[in-house]
N, CA, C and O atoms as a CHARMM CRD file, in Angstrom:
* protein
*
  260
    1    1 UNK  N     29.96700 114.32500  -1.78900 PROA 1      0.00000
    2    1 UNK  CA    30.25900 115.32800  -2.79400 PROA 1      0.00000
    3    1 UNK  C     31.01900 116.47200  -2.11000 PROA 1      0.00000
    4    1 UNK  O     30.70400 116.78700  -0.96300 PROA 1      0.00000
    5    2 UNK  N     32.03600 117.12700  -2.77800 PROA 2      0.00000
    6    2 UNK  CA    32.40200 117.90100  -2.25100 PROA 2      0.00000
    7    2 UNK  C     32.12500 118.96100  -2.41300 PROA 2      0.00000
    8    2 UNK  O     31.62800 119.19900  -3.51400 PROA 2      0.00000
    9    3 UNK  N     32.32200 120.37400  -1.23600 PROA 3      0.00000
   10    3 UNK  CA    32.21600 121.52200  -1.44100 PROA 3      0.00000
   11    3 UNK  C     32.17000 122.48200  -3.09900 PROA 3      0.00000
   12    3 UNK  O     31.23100 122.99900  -3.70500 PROA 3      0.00000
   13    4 UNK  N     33.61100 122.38900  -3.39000 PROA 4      0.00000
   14    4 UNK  CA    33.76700 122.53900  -4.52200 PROA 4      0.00000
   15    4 UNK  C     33.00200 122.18400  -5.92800 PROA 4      0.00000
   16    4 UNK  O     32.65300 122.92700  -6.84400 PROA 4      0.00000
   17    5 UNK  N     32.86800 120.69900  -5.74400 PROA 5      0.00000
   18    5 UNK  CA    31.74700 120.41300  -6.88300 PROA 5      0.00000
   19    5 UNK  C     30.22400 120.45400  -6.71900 PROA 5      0.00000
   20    5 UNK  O     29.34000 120.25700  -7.55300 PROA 5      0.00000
   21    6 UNK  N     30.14900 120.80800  -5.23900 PROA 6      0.00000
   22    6 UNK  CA    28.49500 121.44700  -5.61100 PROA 6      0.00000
   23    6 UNK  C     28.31700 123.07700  -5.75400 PROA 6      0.00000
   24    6 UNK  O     27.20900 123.56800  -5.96500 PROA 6      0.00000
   25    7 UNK  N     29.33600 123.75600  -5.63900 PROA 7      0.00000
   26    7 UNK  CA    29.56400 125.26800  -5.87300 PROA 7      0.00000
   27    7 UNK  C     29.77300 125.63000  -7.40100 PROA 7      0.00000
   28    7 UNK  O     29.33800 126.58700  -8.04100 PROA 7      0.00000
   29    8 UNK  N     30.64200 124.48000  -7.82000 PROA 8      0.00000
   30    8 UNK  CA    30.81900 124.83700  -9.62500 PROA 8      0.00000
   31    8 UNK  C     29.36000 124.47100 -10.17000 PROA 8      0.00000
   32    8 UNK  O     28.91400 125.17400 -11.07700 PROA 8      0.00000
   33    9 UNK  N     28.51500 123.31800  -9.63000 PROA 9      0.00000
   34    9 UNK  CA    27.47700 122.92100 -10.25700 PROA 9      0.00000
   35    9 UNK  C     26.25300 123.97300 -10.23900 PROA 9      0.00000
   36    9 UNK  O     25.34100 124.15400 -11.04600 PROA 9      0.00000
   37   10 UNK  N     26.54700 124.54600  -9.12000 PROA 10     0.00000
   38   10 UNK  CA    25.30400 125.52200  -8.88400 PROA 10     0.00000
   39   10 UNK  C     25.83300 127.05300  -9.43200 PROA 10     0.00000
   40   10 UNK  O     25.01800 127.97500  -9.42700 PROA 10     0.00000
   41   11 UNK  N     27.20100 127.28000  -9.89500 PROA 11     0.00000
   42   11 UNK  CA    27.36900 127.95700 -10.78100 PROA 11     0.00000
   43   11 UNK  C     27.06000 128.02200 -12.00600 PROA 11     0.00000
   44   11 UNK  O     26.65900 129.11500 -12.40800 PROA 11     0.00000
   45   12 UNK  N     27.16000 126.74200 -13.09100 PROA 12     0.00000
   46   12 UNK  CA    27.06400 126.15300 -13.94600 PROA 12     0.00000
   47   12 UNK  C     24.95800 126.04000 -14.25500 PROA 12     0.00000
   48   12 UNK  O     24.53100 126.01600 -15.40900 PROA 12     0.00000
   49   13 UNK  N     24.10600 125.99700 -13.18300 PROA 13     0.00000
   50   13 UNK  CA    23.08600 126.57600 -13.11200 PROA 13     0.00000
   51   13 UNK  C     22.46000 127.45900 -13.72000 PROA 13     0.00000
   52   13 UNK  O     21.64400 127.58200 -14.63300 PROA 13     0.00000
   53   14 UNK  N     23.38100 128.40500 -12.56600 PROA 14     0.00000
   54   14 UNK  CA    22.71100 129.94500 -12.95000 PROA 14     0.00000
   55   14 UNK  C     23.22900 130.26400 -13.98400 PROA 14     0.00000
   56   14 UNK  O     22.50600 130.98800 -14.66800 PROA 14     0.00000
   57   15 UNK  N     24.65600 129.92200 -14.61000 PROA 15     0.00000
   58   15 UNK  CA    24.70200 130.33400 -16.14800 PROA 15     0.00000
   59   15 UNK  C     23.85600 129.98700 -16.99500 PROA 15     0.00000
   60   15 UNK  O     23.37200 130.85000 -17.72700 PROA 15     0.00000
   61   16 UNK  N     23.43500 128.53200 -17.12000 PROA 16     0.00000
   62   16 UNK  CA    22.49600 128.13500 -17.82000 PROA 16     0.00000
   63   16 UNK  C     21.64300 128.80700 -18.05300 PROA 16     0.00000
   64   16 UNK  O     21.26500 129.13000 -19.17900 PROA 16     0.00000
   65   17 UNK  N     20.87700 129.35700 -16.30900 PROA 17     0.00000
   66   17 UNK  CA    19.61800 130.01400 -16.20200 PROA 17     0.00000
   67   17 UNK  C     19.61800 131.61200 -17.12400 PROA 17     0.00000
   68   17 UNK  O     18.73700 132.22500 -17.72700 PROA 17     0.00000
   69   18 UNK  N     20.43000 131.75500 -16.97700 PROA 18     0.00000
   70   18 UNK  CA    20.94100 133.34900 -17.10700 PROA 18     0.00000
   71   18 UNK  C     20.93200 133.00300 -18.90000 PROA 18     0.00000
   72   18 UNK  O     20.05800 133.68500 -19.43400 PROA 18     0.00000
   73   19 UNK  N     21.44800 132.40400 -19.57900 PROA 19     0.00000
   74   19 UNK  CA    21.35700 132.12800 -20.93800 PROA 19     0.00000
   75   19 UNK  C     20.14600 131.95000 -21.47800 PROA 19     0.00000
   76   19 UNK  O     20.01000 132.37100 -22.62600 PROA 19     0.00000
   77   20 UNK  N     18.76300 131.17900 -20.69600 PROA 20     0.00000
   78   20 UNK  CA    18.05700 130.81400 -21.00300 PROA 20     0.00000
   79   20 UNK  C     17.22600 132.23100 -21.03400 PROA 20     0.00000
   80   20 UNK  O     16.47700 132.58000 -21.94600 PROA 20     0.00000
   81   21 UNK  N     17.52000 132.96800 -19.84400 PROA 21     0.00000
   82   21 UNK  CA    16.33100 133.95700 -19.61800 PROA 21     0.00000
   83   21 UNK  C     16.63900 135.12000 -21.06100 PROA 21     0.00000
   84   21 UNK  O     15.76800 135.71200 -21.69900 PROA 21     0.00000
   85   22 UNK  N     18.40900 135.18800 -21.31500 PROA 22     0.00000
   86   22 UNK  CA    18.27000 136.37600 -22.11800 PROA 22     0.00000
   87   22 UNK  C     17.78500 135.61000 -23.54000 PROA 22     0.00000
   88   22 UNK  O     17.16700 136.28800 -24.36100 PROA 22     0.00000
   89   23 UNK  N     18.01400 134.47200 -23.77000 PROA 23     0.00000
   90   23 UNK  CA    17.33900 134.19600 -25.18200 PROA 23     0.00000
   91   23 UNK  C     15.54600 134.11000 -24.70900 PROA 23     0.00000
   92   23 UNK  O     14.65000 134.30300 -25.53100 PROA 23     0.00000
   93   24 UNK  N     15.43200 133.96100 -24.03300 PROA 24     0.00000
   94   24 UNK  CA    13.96200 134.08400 -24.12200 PROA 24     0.00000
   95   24 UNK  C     13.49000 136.01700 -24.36600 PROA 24     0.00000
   96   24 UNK  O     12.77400 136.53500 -25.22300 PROA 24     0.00000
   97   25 UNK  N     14.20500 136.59700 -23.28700 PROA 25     0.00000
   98   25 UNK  CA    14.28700 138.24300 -23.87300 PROA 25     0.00000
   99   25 UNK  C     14.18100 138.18600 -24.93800 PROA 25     0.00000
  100   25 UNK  O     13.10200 138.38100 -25.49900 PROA 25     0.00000
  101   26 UNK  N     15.24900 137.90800 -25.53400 PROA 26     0.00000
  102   26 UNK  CA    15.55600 138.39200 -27.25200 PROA 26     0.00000
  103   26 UNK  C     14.64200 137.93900 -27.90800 PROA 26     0.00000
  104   26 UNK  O     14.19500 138.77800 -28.69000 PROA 26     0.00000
  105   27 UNK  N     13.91200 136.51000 -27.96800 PROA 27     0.00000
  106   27 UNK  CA    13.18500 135.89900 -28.71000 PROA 27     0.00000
  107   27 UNK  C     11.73000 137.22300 -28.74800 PROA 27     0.00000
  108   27 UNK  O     11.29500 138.06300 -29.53500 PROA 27     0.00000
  109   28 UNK  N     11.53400 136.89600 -27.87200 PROA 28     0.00000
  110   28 UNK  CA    10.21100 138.41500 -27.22500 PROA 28     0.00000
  111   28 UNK  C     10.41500 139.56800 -27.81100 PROA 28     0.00000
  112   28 UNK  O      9.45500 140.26400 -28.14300 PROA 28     0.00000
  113   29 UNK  N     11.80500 139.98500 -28.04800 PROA 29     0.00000
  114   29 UNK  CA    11.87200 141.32600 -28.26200 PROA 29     0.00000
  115   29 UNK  C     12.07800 141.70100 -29.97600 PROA 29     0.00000
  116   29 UNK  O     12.16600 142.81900 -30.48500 PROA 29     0.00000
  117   30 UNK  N     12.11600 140.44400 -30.60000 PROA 30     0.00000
  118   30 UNK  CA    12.20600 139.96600 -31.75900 PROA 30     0.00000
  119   30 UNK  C     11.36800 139.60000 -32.72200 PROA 30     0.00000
  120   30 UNK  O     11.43100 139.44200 -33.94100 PROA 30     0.00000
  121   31 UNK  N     10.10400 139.44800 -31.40200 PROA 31     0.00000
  122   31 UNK  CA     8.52600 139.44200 -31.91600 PROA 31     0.00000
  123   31 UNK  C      7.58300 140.23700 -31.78100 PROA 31     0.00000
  124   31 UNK  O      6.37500 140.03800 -31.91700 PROA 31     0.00000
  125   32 UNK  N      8.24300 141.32700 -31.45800 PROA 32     0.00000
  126   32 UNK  CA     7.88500 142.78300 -31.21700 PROA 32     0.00000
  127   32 UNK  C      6.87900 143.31000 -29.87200 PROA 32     0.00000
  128   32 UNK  O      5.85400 143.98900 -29.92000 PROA 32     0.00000
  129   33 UNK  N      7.47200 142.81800 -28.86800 PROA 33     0.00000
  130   33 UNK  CA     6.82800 142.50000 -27.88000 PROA 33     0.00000
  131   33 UNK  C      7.70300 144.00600 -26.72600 PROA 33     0.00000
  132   33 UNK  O      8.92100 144.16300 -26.81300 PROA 33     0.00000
  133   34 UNK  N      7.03700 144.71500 -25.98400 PROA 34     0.00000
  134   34 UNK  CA     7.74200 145.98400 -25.55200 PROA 34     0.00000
  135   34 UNK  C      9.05400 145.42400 -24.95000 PROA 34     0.00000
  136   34 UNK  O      9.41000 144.24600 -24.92200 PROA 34     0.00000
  137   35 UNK  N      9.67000 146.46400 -24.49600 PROA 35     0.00000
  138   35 UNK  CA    10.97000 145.98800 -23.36400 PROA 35     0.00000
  139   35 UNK  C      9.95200 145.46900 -21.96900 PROA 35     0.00000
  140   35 UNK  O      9.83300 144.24400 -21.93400 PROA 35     0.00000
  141   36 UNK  N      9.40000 146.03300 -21.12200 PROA 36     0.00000
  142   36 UNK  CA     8.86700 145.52200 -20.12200 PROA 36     0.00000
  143   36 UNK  C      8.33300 144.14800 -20.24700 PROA 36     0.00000
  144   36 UNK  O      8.89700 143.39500 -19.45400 PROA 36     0.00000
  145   37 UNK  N      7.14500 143.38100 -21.21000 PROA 37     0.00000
  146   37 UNK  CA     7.04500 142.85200 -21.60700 PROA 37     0.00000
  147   37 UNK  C      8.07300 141.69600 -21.60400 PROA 37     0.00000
  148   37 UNK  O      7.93900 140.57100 -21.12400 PROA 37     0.00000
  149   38 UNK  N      9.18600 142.26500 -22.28500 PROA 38     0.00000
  150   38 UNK  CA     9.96400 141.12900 -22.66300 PROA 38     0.00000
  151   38 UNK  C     11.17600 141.11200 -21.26900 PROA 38     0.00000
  152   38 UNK  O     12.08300 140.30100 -21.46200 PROA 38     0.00000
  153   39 UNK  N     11.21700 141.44700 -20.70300 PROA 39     0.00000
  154   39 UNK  CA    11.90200 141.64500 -19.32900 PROA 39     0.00000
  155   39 UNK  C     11.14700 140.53100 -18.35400 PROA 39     0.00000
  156   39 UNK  O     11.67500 139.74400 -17.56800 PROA 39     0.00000
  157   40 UNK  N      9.99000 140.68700 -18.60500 PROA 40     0.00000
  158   40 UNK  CA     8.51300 139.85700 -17.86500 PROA 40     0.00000
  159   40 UNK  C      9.10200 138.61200 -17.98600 PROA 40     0.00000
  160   40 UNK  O      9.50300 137.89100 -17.07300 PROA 40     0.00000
  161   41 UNK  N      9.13900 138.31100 -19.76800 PROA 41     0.00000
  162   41 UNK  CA     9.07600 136.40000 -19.95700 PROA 41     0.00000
  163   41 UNK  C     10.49400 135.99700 -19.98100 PROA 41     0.00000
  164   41 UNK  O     10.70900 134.80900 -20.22300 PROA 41     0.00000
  165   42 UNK  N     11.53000 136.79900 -19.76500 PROA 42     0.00000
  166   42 UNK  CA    13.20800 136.67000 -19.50800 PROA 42     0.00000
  167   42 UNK  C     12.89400 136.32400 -17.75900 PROA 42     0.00000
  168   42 UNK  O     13.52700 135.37900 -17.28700 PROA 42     0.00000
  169   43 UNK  N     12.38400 136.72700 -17.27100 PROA 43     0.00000
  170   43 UNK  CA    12.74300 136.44200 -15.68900 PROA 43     0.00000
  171   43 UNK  C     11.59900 135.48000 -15.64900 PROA 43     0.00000
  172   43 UNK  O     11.87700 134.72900 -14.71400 PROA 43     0.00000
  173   44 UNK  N     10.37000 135.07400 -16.20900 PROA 44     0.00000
  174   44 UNK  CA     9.78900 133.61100 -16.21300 PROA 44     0.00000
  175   44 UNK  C     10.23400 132.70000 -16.57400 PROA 44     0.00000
  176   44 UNK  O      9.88000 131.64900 -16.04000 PROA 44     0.00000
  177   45 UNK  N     11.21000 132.67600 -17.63900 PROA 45     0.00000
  178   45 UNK  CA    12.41800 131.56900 -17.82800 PROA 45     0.00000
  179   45 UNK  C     13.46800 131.56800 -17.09900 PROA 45     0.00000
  180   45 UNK  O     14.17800 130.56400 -17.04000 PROA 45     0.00000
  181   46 UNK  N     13.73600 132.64500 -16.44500 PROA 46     0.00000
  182   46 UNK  CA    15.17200 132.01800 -15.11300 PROA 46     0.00000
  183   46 UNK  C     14.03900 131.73700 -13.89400 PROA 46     0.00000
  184   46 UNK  O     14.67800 131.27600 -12.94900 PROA 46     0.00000
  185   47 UNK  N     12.87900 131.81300 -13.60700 PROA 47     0.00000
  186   47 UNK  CA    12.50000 131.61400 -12.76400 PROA 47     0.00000
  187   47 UNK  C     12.24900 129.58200 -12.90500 PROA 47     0.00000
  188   47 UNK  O     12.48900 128.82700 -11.96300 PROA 47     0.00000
  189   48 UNK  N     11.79300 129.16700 -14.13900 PROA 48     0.00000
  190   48 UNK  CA    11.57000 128.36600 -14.22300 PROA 48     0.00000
  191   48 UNK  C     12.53800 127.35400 -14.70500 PROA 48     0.00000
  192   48 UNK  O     12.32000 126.22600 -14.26400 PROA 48     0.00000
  193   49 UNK  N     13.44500 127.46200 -15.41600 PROA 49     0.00000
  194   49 UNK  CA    14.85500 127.06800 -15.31400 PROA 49     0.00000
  195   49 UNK  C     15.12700 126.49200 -13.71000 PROA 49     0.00000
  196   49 UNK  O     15.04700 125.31900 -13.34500 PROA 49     0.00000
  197   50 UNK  N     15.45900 127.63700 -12.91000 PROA 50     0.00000
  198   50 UNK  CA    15.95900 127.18100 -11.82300 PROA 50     0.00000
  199   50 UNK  C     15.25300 126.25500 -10.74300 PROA 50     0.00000
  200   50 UNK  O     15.76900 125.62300  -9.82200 PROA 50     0.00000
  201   51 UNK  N     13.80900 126.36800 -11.15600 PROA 51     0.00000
  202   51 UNK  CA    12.88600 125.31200 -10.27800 PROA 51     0.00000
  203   51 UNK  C     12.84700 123.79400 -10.99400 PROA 51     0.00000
  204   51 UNK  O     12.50800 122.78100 -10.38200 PROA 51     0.00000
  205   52 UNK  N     13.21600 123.81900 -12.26100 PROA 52     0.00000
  206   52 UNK  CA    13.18000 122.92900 -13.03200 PROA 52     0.00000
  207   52 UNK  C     14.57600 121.89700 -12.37500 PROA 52     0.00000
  208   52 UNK  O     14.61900 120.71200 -12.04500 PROA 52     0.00000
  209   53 UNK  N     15.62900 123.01300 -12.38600 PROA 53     0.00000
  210   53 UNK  CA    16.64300 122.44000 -11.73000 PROA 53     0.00000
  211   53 UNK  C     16.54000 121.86600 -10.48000 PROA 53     0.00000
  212   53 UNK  O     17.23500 120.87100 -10.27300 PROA 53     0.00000
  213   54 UNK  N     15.74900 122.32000  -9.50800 PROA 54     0.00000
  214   54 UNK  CA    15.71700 122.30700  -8.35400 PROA 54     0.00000
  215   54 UNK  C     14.62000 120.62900  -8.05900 PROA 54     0.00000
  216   54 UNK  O     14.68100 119.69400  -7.26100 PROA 54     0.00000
  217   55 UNK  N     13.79600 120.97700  -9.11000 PROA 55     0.00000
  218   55 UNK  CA    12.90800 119.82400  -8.78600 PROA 55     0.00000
  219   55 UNK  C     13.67400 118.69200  -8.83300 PROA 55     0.00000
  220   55 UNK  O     13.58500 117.78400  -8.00700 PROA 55     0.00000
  221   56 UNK  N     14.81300 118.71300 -10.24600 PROA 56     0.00000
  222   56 UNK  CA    15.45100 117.57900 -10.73200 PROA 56     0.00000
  223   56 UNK  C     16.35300 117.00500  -9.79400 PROA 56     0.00000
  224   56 UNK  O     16.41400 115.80100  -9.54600 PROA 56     0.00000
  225   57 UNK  N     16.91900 117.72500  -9.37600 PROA 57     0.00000
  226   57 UNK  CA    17.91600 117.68900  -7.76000 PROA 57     0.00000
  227   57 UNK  C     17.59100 117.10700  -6.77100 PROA 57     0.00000
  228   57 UNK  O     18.48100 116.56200  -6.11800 PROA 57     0.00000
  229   58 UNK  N     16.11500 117.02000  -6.29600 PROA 58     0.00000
  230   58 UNK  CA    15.78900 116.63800  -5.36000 PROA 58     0.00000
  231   58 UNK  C     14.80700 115.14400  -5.89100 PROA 58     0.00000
  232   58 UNK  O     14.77200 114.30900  -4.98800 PROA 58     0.00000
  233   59 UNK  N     14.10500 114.75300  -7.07200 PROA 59     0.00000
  234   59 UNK  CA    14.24100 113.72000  -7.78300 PROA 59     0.00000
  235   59 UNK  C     15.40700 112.97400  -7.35200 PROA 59     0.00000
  236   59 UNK  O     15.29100 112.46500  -6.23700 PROA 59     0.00000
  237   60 UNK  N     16.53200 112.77900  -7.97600 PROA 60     0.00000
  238   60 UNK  CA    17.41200 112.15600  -7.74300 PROA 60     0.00000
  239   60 UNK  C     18.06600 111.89600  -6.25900 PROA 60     0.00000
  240   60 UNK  O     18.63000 110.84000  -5.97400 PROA 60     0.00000
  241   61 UNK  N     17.93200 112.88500  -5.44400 PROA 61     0.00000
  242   61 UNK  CA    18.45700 112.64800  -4.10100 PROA 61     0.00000
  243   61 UNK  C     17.66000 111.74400  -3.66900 PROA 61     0.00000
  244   61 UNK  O     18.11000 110.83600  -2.97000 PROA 61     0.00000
  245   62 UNK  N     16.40400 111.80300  -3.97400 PROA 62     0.00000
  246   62 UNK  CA    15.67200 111.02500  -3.06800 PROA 62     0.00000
  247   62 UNK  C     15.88700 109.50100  -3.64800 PROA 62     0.00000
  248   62 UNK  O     15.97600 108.52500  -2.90200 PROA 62     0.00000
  249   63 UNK  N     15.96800 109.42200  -5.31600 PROA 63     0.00000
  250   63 UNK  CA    16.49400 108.04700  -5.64500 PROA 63     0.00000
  251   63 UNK  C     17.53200 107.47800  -5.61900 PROA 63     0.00000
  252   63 UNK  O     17.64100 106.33300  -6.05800 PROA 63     0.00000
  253   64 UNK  N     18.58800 108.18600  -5.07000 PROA 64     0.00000
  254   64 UNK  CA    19.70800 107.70600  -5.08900 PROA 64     0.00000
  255   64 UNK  C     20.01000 107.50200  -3.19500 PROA 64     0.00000
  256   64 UNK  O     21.05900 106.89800  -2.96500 PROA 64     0.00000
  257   65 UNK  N     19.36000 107.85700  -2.16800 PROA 65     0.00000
  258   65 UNK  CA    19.22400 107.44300  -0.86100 PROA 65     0.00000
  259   65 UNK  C     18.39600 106.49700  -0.45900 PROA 65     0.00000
  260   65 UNK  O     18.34000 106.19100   0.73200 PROA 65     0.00000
């Protein structure tokens, strides 16, 4: 794999992640939940997003070696 396509992929990531965390914000903040609060479960969804990713990544490496 090259440089390049594991740099766009792990870009392509954190956008994801980053999308996921602010709709989870909004969803929170929509259910009348404080700003802190909802800041809380926005960064528990990029936190878990990206481990989700991470697990999946290394799943496959190991099945595909």
């Amino acid at each position: 794999m090259s440089i390049a396509v594991a740099l766009l992929t792990a870009a392509h990531v954190v956008v994801f992640a980053l999308l996921a965390a602010a709709s989870a914000g909004k969803l929170a903040r929509l259910d009348g939940v404080s700003y802190p609060a909802a800041v809380k479960q926005a960064a528990a969804a990029f936190t878990v997003v990206l481990t989700l990713v991470a697990t999946l990544a290394t799943a496959i490496a190991t099945v595909c070696t």
